[in-house]
Amino acid sequence: MAWPLDHSKARILISNDDGFYAPGLQVLVRIALSISDDVWVVAPETEQSGAGHSLTLRRPLQAREHQPNWYSVNGTPTDCVLLAVNLLMKEKRPDIVLSGVNRAGNLAEDMTYSGTVSAAMEATILGVPAIAFSQEVIDGEAADWTPAETYGPDLLRRILKQGFPANTLLNVNFPPVPAEQVKGIRVTAQGRRKNGDDIMEVIDPRGATHYWIGHMQSMRPYAPGSDLEAIDHGYISVTPIKMDMTDNETLSDLQQAFAPERATG
């Protein structure tokens, strides 16, 4: 894909992990339609939050067409993007894949679990540029989609004009404040916060023990320049994520450690 992209002619594929009928999907459709008329939707038929980059291998998948270019799939976000790019849109692949808008942020270690980010990961692996969008929410409160609705179209245009490298996806998070309270946009690094999970043990009426995995514990202050800090201070966070997870420094050390010994004698 050549940058900058002529967004008015862009073929856009949208997926998510909250499911085909999720409000955030409709938000992202409106964002996409603000820049192009060629918008496709291929999303899971049911919520797949926390599915990560999982692929369905042990059962067949079905893609149900609801209207032209809009499909639901009985699988994961990864399944949806794979089917869309390699089958449903094979005559003309998408120019870019947008995933979301997820209800809840995908920050720090969330990205390793997130189906939203994983849809973008699959697109990146398939050679299609991708952006994941998430709207942070406050526990117990309804999602306020106005930051994504208000800032999403211009943010997308700016990204398409600037571009980003192959094998890299962008992870965008909107803060949990009304649009008029958003302070701006920060380009950030992936933060870190996981130091335990809230796990609840419950006993069902038959006496069996079950467990609910709750929210990760978060410890402030967050690292300067991180996605967590940006969202905590009311900024939109844009984080570039590389698909190559090789630790090059350790790679070099290990190559030296396992280098064949020089022949002596």
JSON list of N, CA and C in Angstrom, two decimals, residues 124-129 164-169 240-245:
[
{"chain": "A", "resi": 124, "resn": "THR", "atom": "N", "xyz": [-2.53, -7.08, 9.67]},
{"chain": "A", "resi": 124, "resn": "THR", "atom": "CA", "xyz": [-1.13, -6.73, 9.47]},
{"chain": "A", "resi": 124, "resn": "THR", "atom": "C", "xyz": [-0.33, -7.93, 8.96]},
{"chain": "A", "resi": 125, "resn": "ILE", "atom": "N", "xyz": [-0.60, -9.09, 9.52]},
{"chain": "A", "resi": 125, "resn": "ILE", "atom": "CA", "xyz": [0.06, -10.31, 9.05]},
{"chain": "A", "resi": 125, "resn": "ILE", "atom": "C", "xyz": [-0.26, -10.58, 7.59]},
{"chain": "A", "resi": 126, "resn": "LEU", "atom": "N", "xyz": [-1.48, -10.27, 7.19]},
{"chain": "A", "resi": 126, "resn": "LEU", "atom": "CA", "xyz": [-1.91, -10.49, 5.81]},
{"chain": "A", "resi": 126, "resn": "LEU", "atom": "C", "xyz": [-1.45, -9.38, 4.87]},
{"chain": "A", "resi": 127, "resn": "GLY", "atom": "N", "xyz": [-0.72, -8.42, 5.39]},
{"chain": "A", "resi": 127, "resn": "GLY", "atom": "CA", "xyz": [-0.18, -7.36, 4.56]},
{"chain": "A", "resi": 127, "resn": "GLY", "atom": "C", "xyz": [-1.10, -6.17, 4.35]},
{"chain": "A", "resi": 128, "resn": "VAL", "atom": "N", "xyz": [-2.12, -6.03, 5.20]},
{"chain": "A", "resi": 128, "resn": "VAL", "atom": "CA", "xyz": [-3.06, -4.92, 5.09]},
{"chain": "A", "resi": 128, "resn": "VAL", "atom": "C", "xyz": [-2.87, -4.00, 6.29]},
{"chain": "A", "resi": 129, "resn": "PRO", "atom": "N", "xyz": [-2.65, -2.71, 6.09]},
{"chain": "A", "resi": 129, "resn": "PRO", "atom": "CA", "xyz": [-2.51, -1.78, 7.22]},
{"chain": "A", "resi": 129, "resn": "PRO", "atom": "C", "xyz": [-3.76, -1.82, 8.10]},
{"chain": "A", "resi": 164, "resn": "PHE", "atom": "N", "xyz": [2.17, 4.54, 7.98]},
{"chain": "A", "resi": 164, "resn": "PHE", "atom": "CA", "xyz": [3.00, 3.87, 8.98]},
{"chain": "A", "resi": 164, "resn": "PHE", "atom": "C", "xyz": [3.58, 2.62, 8.33]},
{"chain": "A", "resi": 165, "resn": "PRO", "atom": "N", "xyz": [4.66, 2.06, 8.89]},
{"chain": "A", "resi": 165, "resn": "PRO", "atom": "CA", "xyz": [5.40, 0.99, 8.20]},
{"chain": "A", "resi": 165, "resn": "PRO", "atom": "C", "xyz": [4.61, -0.31, 8.12]},
{"chain": "A", "resi": 166, "resn": "ALA", "atom": "N", "xyz": [5.03, -1.16, 7.19]},
{"chain": "A", "resi": 166, "resn": "ALA", "atom": "CA", "xyz": [4.51, -2.52, 7.16]},
{"chain": "A", "resi": 166, "resn": "ALA", "atom": "C", "xyz": [4.92, -3.24, 8.44]},
{"chain": "A", "resi": 167, "resn": "ASN", "atom": "N", "xyz": [4.15, -4.24, 8.82]},
{"chain": "A", "resi": 167, "resn": "ASN", "atom": "CA", "xyz": [4.39, -5.03, 10.03]},
{"chain": "A", "resi": 167, "resn": "ASN", "atom": "C", "xyz": [4.21, -4.23, 11.31]},
{"chain": "A", "resi": 168, "resn": "THR", "atom": "N", "xyz": [3.51, -3.12, 11.20]},
{"chain": "A", "resi": 168, "resn": "THR", "atom": "CA", "xyz": [3.18, -2.28, 12.36]},
{"chain": "A", "resi": 168, "resn": "THR", "atom": "C", "xyz": [1.70, -1.96, 12.30]},
{"chain": "A", "resi": 169, "resn": "LEU", "atom": "N", "xyz": [1.02, -2.05, 13.44]},
{"chain": "A", "resi": 169, "resn": "LEU", "atom": "CA", "xyz": [-0.37, -1.61, 13.54]},
{"chain": "A", "resi": 169, "resn": "LEU", "atom": "C", "xyz": [-0.43, -0.44, 14.50]},
{"chain": "A", "resi": 240, "resn": "PRO", "atom": "N", "xyz": [2.03, 2.91, 18.17]},
{"chain": "A", "resi": 240, "resn": "PRO", "atom": "CA", "xyz": [2.45, 1.98, 17.11]},
{"chain": "A", "resi": 240, "resn": "PRO", "atom": "C", "xyz": [2.95, 0.67, 17.73]},
{"chain": "A", "resi": 241, "resn": "ILE", "atom": "N", "xyz": [2.44, -0.45, 17.21]},
{"chain": "A", "resi": 241, "resn": "ILE", "atom": "CA", "xyz": [2.79, -1.77, 17.74]},
{"chain": "A", "resi": 241, "resn": "ILE", "atom": "C", "xyz": [3.43, -2.59, 16.62]},
{"chain": "A", "resi": 242, "resn": "LYS", "atom": "N", "xyz": [4.66, -3.05, 16.85]},
{"chain": "A", "resi": 242, "resn": "LYS", "atom": "CA", "xyz": [5.36, -3.87, 15.86]},
{"chain": "A", "resi": 242, "resn": "LYS", "atom": "C", "xyz": [4.95, -5.33, 16.01]},
{"chain": "A", "resi": 243, "resn": "MET", "atom": "N", "xyz": [4.78, -6.00, 14.89]},
{"chain": "A", "resi": 243, "resn": "MET", "atom": "CA", "xyz": [4.44, -7.41, 14.92]},
{"chain": "A", "resi": 243, "resn": "MET", "atom": "C", "xyz": [5.67, -8.28, 15.18]},
{"chain": "A", "resi": 244, "resn": "ASP", "atom": "N", "xyz": [6.84, -7.81, 14.83]},
{"chain": "A", "resi": 244, "resn": "ASP", "atom": "CA", "xyz": [8.07, -8.57, 15.08]},
{"chain": "A", "resi": 244, "resn": "ASP", "atom": "C", "xyz": [8.43, -8.39, 16.56]},
{"chain": "A", "resi": 245, "resn": "MET", "atom": "N", "xyz": [8.25, -9.46, 17.35]},
{"chain": "A", "resi": 245, "resn": "MET", "atom": "CA", "xyz": [8.49, -9.36, 18.80]},
{"chain": "A", "resi": 245, "resn": "MET", "atom": "C", "xyz": [9.88, -9.83, 19.20]}
]
